[in-house]
């Protein structure tokens, strides 16, 4: 539009309008979003199917894209919690039930054994997108729970999960198997781009850090049992300290005030002075009194 290419602008506006209509109509399955459509119009990811009734990617991105209404976003993520999460094993399936006999074939993922990689395994990219969607909806406890389920360090330290996992505790797995007899077994490691997504999710979604040139803001979504977080950011040779705490952390609030921390509202943009260190305090609503149970 800035270049005066009005024909291209109008073409993409019409395309976006059509996509929004499709999302509002045939893409919605009543409680969640379908994953895709075959060339003949057969849907993939619908409640009437025997296989792949629901898929994680479509639900997470209904939130991350902002394309769905708030009501449908929450419905889609509630369906994820109901159908795709195995709380006992700490796993997030990419889809369920796994593909075996679907006609037409869903492609190469149908060639994997059930519960392996994209065929119903915990596929780490999609798991991280779920985490980010939970944080975007303000579910700090849910986002943290998903983080621990994806984290190789947490899984390797878990007394009931580490033996089956059988991978390095310091390397993100591309996938984790979800079907017997290999429930919880780590798949491919050392190569997955989901490691970078996991880092982004922790910094940008949970801690809420956003950086735009010389300006930053924090929109944290923390688990309720964390007393506080201290984030250190170095820019232009100067270190900036951000303390994030809940409103009932009275001792910490007093310490921050004594240290001269400048109050910063969640979502407020602040310009970082070049070469000058900064000290900021972000206060969130009151946290829960007790931490959640072990995940």
Tab-separated table of C-alpha atoms in Angstrom:
chain	number	residue	atom	x	y	z
A	1	UNK	CA	0.000	0.000	0.000
A	2	UNK	CA	2.855	2.382	0.815
A	3	UNK	CA	4.231	1.722	-2.675
A	4	UNK	CA	0.896	2.454	-4.317
A	5	UNK	CA	0.334	-1.151	-5.422
A	6	UNK	CA	-3.435	-0.899	-5.033
A	7	UNK	CA	-4.219	-3.970	-7.145
A	8	UNK	CA	-2.116	-6.222	-4.934
A	9	UNK	CA	-3.561	-4.641	-1.797
A	10	UNK	CA	-7.120	-5.262	-2.944
A	11	UNK	CA	-6.327	-8.827	-4.006
A	12	UNK	CA	-4.950	-9.682	-0.573
A	13	UNK	CA	-7.799	-7.915	1.206
A	14	UNK	CA	-10.271	-10.068	-0.670
A	15	UNK	CA	-8.201	-13.168	0.066
A	16	UNK	CA	-8.119	-12.323	3.782
A	17	UNK	CA	-11.875	-11.776	3.739
A	18	UNK	CA	-12.361	-15.216	2.209
A	19	UNK	CA	-10.087	-16.837	4.782
A	20	UNK	CA	-11.980	-15.206	7.638
A	21	UNK	CA	-15.255	-16.469	6.207
A	22	UNK	CA	-13.808	-19.977	5.882
A	23	UNK	CA	-12.564	-19.882	9.476
A	24	UNK	CA	-15.946	-18.736	10.721
A	25	UNK	CA	-17.783	-21.357	8.659
A	26	UNK	CA	-16.482	-24.685	7.329
A	27	UNK	CA	-13.219	-24.656	9.321
A	28	UNK	CA	-15.081	-24.675	12.664
A	29	UNK	CA	-16.084	-28.125	13.898
A	30	UNK	CA	-18.403	-27.086	16.724
A	31	UNK	CA	-15.886	-27.094	19.596
A	32	UNK	CA	-12.537	-26.843	17.811
A	33	UNK	CA	-10.994	-26.123	14.412
A	34	UNK	CA	-10.470	-28.717	11.721
A	35	UNK	CA	-6.877	-29.249	10.641
A	36	UNK	CA	-7.217	-29.281	6.851
A	37	UNK	CA	-9.247	-30.375	3.844
A	38	UNK	CA	-8.314	-32.898	1.177
A	39	UNK	CA	-8.649	-31.952	-2.482
A	40	UNK	CA	-12.079	-33.597	-2.629
A	41	UNK	CA	-13.316	-31.543	0.345
A	42	UNK	CA	-12.991	-34.296	2.962
A	43	UNK	CA	-12.069	-32.663	6.300
A	44	UNK	CA	-9.138	-33.720	8.473
A	45	UNK	CA	-9.538	-33.153	12.201
A	46	UNK	CA	-13.289	-33.469	12.697
A	47	UNK	CA	-15.241	-35.068	15.551
A	48	UNK	CA	-16.997	-37.458	13.156
A	49	UNK	CA	-13.734	-39.124	12.063
A	50	UNK	CA	-12.397	-42.395	13.430
A	51	UNK	CA	-8.818	-41.084	13.203
A	52	UNK	CA	-7.330	-37.609	13.722
A	53	UNK	CA	-10.466	-36.146	15.251
A	54	UNK	CA	-8.579	-33.175	16.671
A	55	UNK	CA	-5.204	-31.600	15.956
A	56	UNK	CA	-3.133	-29.321	18.196
A	57	UNK	CA	-1.668	-26.933	15.617
A	58	UNK	CA	-4.987	-25.532	14.413
A	59	UNK	CA	-6.156	-24.891	17.975
A	60	UNK	CA	-2.962	-23.183	19.151
A	61	UNK	CA	-2.775	-20.969	16.082
A	62	UNK	CA	-6.408	-19.943	16.405
A	63	UNK	CA	-5.115	-18.082	19.467
A	64	UNK	CA	-1.672	-17.000	18.265
A	65	UNK	CA	-2.979	-15.637	14.977
A	66	UNK	CA	-5.783	-13.689	16.608
A	67	UNK	CA	-8.044	-14.890	13.798
A	68	UNK	CA	-10.584	-16.626	16.047
A	69	UNK	CA	-13.058	-14.972	18.385
A	70	UNK	CA	-12.134	-15.065	22.101
A	71	UNK	CA	-14.954	-17.545	22.744
A	72	UNK	CA	-13.718	-19.927	20.055
A	73	UNK	CA	-10.114	-19.559	21.176
A	74	UNK	CA	-11.046	-20.733	24.657
A	75	UNK	CA	-13.249	-23.509	23.319
A	76	UNK	CA	-10.433	-24.768	21.095
A	77	UNK	CA	-7.900	-24.759	23.928
A	78	UNK	CA	-10.366	-26.463	26.271
A	79	UNK	CA	-10.693	-29.216	23.663
A	80	UNK	CA	-6.901	-29.511	23.599
A	81	UNK	CA	-6.867	-30.052	27.362
A	82	UNK	CA	-9.653	-32.624	27.123
A	83	UNK	CA	-8.464	-34.698	24.177
A	84	UNK	CA	-4.759	-34.128	23.529
A	85	UNK	CA	-3.127	-33.878	26.957
A	86	UNK	CA	-2.016	-36.995	28.842
A	87	UNK	CA	-1.530	-35.672	32.374
A	88	UNK	CA	-0.286	-38.991	33.752
A	89	UNK	CA	2.556	-39.188	31.230
A	90	UNK	CA	2.995	-35.422	30.942
A	91	UNK	CA	2.520	-35.427	27.167
A	92	UNK	CA	0.782	-33.263	24.577
A	93	UNK	CA	-0.290	-35.205	21.498
A	94	UNK	CA	-0.112	-33.557	18.104
A	95	UNK	CA	-3.343	-35.291	17.097
A	96	UNK	CA	-5.628	-38.072	18.251
A	97	UNK	CA	-6.463	-40.828	17.504
A	98	UNK	CA	-3.353	-41.625	15.435
A	99	UNK	CA	-3.691	-42.258	11.714
A	100	UNK	CA	-3.655	-45.842	10.451
A	101	UNK	CA	-6.365	-46.523	7.890
A	102	UNK	CA	-7.602	-43.103	6.777
A	103	UNK	CA	-8.730	-42.813	3.169
A	104	UNK	CA	-7.687	-40.584	1.546
A	105	UNK	CA	-4.270	-40.878	3.167
A	106	UNK	CA	-3.026	-37.921	5.179
A	107	UNK	CA	0.424	-38.363	3.655
A	108	UNK	CA	3.773	-39.362	5.079
A	109	UNK	CA	2.765	-38.873	8.718
A	110	UNK	CA	0.340	-41.788	8.322
A	111	UNK	CA	3.335	-44.034	7.591
A	112	UNK	CA	4.731	-43.514	11.095
A	113	UNK	CA	3.591	-45.982	13.773
A	114	UNK	CA	0.770	-44.667	15.973
A	115	UNK	CA	2.072	-42.276	18.610
A	116	UNK	CA	5.381	-41.637	16.848
A	117	UNK	CA	6.431	-38.185	15.664
A	118	UNK	CA	3.679	-36.351	13.762
A	119	UNK	CA	1.338	-39.338	13.937
A	120	UNK	CA	0.003	-38.531	17.381
A	121	UNK	CA	3.300	-38.160	19.191
A	122	UNK	CA	4.229	-35.142	21.249
A	123	UNK	CA	5.671	-33.016	18.477
A	124	UNK	CA	7.663	-30.299	20.182
A	125	UNK	CA	6.900	-27.426	17.805
A	126	UNK	CA	3.169	-27.842	18.368
A	127	UNK	CA	3.680	-28.274	22.104
A	128	UNK	CA	5.525	-24.964	22.311
A	129	UNK	CA	2.790	-23.248	20.303
A	130	UNK	CA	0.298	-24.592	22.825
A	131	UNK	CA	2.397	-23.085	25.629
A	132	UNK	CA	2.461	-19.720	23.846
A	133	UNK	CA	-1.295	-19.834	23.277
A	134	UNK	CA	-1.919	-20.560	26.960
A	135	UNK	CA	0.232	-17.594	27.946
A	136	UNK	CA	-1.543	-15.360	25.438
A	137	UNK	CA	-4.845	-16.329	27.067
A	138	UNK	CA	-3.447	-15.479	30.510
A	139	UNK	CA	-3.158	-19.064	31.781
A	140	UNK	CA	0.168	-18.811	33.595
A	141	UNK	CA	-0.173	-22.083	35.488
A	142	UNK	CA	-1.159	-23.960	32.332
A	143	UNK	CA	1.718	-22.456	30.353
A	144	UNK	CA	4.200	-23.429	33.069
A	145	UNK	CA	2.798	-26.962	33.218
A	146	UNK	CA	3.252	-27.322	29.467
A	147	UNK	CA	6.784	-25.911	29.766
A	148	UNK	CA	7.733	-28.607	32.280
A	149	UNK	CA	6.216	-31.289	30.044
A	150	UNK	CA	8.326	-30.126	27.092
A	151	UNK	CA	11.527	-29.331	28.990
A	152	UNK	CA	14.161	-32.097	28.728
A	153	UNK	CA	15.586	-31.027	32.090
A	154	UNK	CA	12.238	-31.426	33.856
A	155	UNK	CA	11.425	-34.724	32.160
A	156	UNK	CA	14.871	-36.157	32.908
A	157	UNK	CA	14.549	-35.170	36.576
A	158	UNK	CA	11.059	-36.652	36.973
A	159	UNK	CA	11.248	-39.965	38.906
A	160	UNK	CA	8.442	-41.598	36.913
A	161	UNK	CA	9.407	-40.300	33.457
A	162	UNK	CA	13.183	-40.152	33.134
A	163	UNK	CA	13.793	-43.866	32.522
A	164	UNK	CA	11.380	-44.055	29.602
A	165	UNK	CA	12.610	-40.751	28.141
A	166	UNK	CA	16.177	-42.046	27.631
A	167	UNK	CA	17.558	-38.865	26.046
A	168	UNK	CA	19.991	-36.168	27.127
A	169	UNK	CA	18.567	-33.819	29.775
A	170	UNK	CA	20.096	-30.780	28.082
A	171	UNK	CA	18.860	-31.236	24.500
A	172	UNK	CA	15.351	-30.529	23.226
A	173	UNK	CA	13.711	-33.579	21.679
A	174	UNK	CA	11.919	-33.125	18.387
A	175	UNK	CA	9.244	-35.541	19.576
A	176	UNK	CA	8.238	-37.890	22.393
A	177	UNK	CA	6.247	-41.076	21.780
A	178	UNK	CA	2.751	-41.335	23.243
A	179	UNK	CA	1.533	-44.897	22.567
A	180	UNK	CA	2.350	-48.175	24.343
A	181	UNK	CA	4.823	-49.743	24.691
A	182	UNK	CA	6.937	-46.598	24.185
A	183	UNK	CA	4.990	-43.961	26.122
A	184	UNK	CA	7.371	-41.184	27.121
A	185	UNK	CA	10.317	-42.354	24.990
A	186	UNK	CA	12.238	-39.449	23.485
A	187	UNK	CA	12.521	-39.374	19.705
A	188	UNK	CA	15.007	-37.405	17.623
A	189	UNK	CA	17.231	-34.908	19.417
A	190	UNK	CA	20.043	-32.451	18.611
A	191	UNK	CA	18.376	-31.104	15.487
A	192	UNK	CA	14.993	-29.595	16.256
A	193	UNK	CA	14.070	-25.980	15.620
A	194	UNK	CA	11.633	-26.279	18.515
A	195	UNK	CA	14.569	-25.480	20.824
A	196	UNK	CA	14.548	-21.911	19.510
A	197	UNK	CA	10.753	-21.757	19.817
A	198	UNK	CA	11.029	-22.980	23.425
A	199	UNK	CA	13.498	-20.207	24.199
A	200	UNK	CA	11.191	-17.624	22.642
A	201	UNK	CA	8.219	-19.002	24.566
A	202	UNK	CA	10.037	-18.703	27.893
A	203	UNK	CA	11.359	-15.190	27.268
A	204	UNK	CA	8.578	-13.634	25.204
A	205	UNK	CA	5.447	-15.508	26.308
A	206	UNK	CA	6.039	-16.370	29.976
A	207	UNK	CA	8.329	-13.497	30.990
A	208	UNK	CA	6.591	-11.339	28.400
A	209	UNK	CA	9.655	-9.458	27.152
A	210	UNK	CA	9.203	-7.544	23.912
A	211	UNK	CA	11.948	-5.433	22.350
A	212	UNK	CA	11.442	-2.872	19.586
A	213	UNK	CA	14.657	-0.997	18.718
A	214	UNK	CA	15.504	0.966	21.899
A	215	UNK	CA	12.150	0.335	23.594
A	216	UNK	CA	11.028	-2.621	25.709
A	217	UNK	CA	7.888	-3.708	27.493
A	218	UNK	CA	6.895	-6.646	29.666
A	219	UNK	CA	3.590	-8.506	29.510
A	220	UNK	CA	4.379	-11.386	31.883
A	221	UNK	CA	2.259	-14.486	32.312
A	222	UNK	CA	3.829	-16.246	35.285
A	223	UNK	CA	2.731	-19.343	37.202
A	224	UNK	CA	1.007	-18.415	40.434
A	225	UNK	CA	3.530	-20.229	42.666
A	226	UNK	CA	6.556	-18.190	41.522
A	227	UNK	CA	7.247	-15.477	44.132
A	228	UNK	CA	9.111	-13.260	41.689
A	229	UNK	CA	11.367	-13.142	38.638
A	230	UNK	CA	14.398	-10.963	37.976
A	231	UNK	CA	15.188	-10.352	34.326
A	232	UNK	CA	18.490	-8.798	33.276
A	233	UNK	CA	18.768	-7.241	29.832
A	234	UNK	CA	21.955	-5.769	28.391
A	235	UNK	CA	21.541	-3.106	25.724
A	236	UNK	CA	24.163	-0.721	24.326
A	237	UNK	CA	26.634	-1.716	27.027
A	238	UNK	CA	24.245	-1.012	29.899
A	239	UNK	CA	22.478	-3.571	32.079
A	240	UNK	CA	18.785	-3.139	32.839
A	241	UNK	CA	17.185	-5.014	35.727
A	242	UNK	CA	13.479	-5.857	35.694
A	243	UNK	CA	11.926	-7.319	38.844
A	244	UNK	CA	8.537	-8.945	38.262
A	245	UNK	CA	6.513	-9.871	41.325
A	246	UNK	CA	2.974	-10.345	42.542
A	247	UNK	CA	1.177	-7.700	44.566
A	248	UNK	CA	1.263	-9.727	47.794
A	249	UNK	CA	5.084	-10.054	47.796
A	250	UNK	CA	5.320	-7.294	50.401
A	251	UNK	CA	8.945	-7.859	51.416
A	252	UNK	CA	10.103	-7.833	47.816
A	253	UNK	CA	8.076	-4.720	47.058
A	254	UNK	CA	9.733	-2.974	49.984
A	255	UNK	CA	13.209	-4.032	48.844
A	256	UNK	CA	12.517	-2.847	45.308
A	257	UNK	CA	11.326	0.527	46.580
A	258	UNK	CA	14.467	0.922	48.700
A	259	UNK	CA	16.641	0.093	45.686
A	260	UNK	CA	15.041	2.906	43.708
A	261	UNK	CA	13.326	0.663	41.158
A	262	UNK	CA	11.096	2.656	38.840
A	263	UNK	CA	7.514	1.321	38.643
A	264	UNK	CA	6.581	-0.071	35.246
A	265	UNK	CA	3.080	-1.184	34.283
A	266	UNK	CA	2.674	-4.506	32.503
A	267	UNK	CA	2.383	-3.686	28.816
A	268	UNK	CA	3.929	-0.234	29.206
A	269	UNK	CA	6.700	0.604	26.762
A	270	UNK	CA	9.843	2.224	28.144
A	271	UNK	CA	12.760	3.704	26.233
A	272	UNK	CA	16.164	2.502	27.394
A	273	UNK	CA	18.650	5.345	27.662
A	274	UNK	CA	21.795	4.519	25.744
A	275	UNK	CA	24.640	3.615	28.085
A	276	UNK	CA	22.575	4.225	31.235
A	277	UNK	CA	21.669	1.290	33.482
A	278	UNK	CA	18.027	0.938	34.524
A	279	UNK	CA	16.139	-0.647	37.422
A	280	UNK	CA	12.407	-1.365	37.050
A	281	UNK	CA	9.617	-3.034	39.015
A	282	UNK	CA	6.590	-4.717	37.417
A	283	UNK	CA	3.794	-5.684	39.831
A	284	UNK	CA	1.226	-8.323	38.872
A	285	UNK	CA	-2.099	-9.222	40.558
A	286	UNK	CA	-1.979	-11.295	43.751
A	287	UNK	CA	-0.698	-14.838	43.354
A	288	UNK	CA	-2.127	-18.045	44.810
A	289	UNK	CA	-1.103	-18.984	48.340
A	290	UNK	CA	-0.033	-22.550	47.480
A	291	UNK	CA	1.988	-23.907	44.558
A	292	UNK	CA	0.284	-26.436	42.271
A	293	UNK	CA	1.036	-30.122	42.650
A	294	UNK	CA	3.978	-31.716	40.912
A	295	UNK	CA	3.517	-32.146	37.161
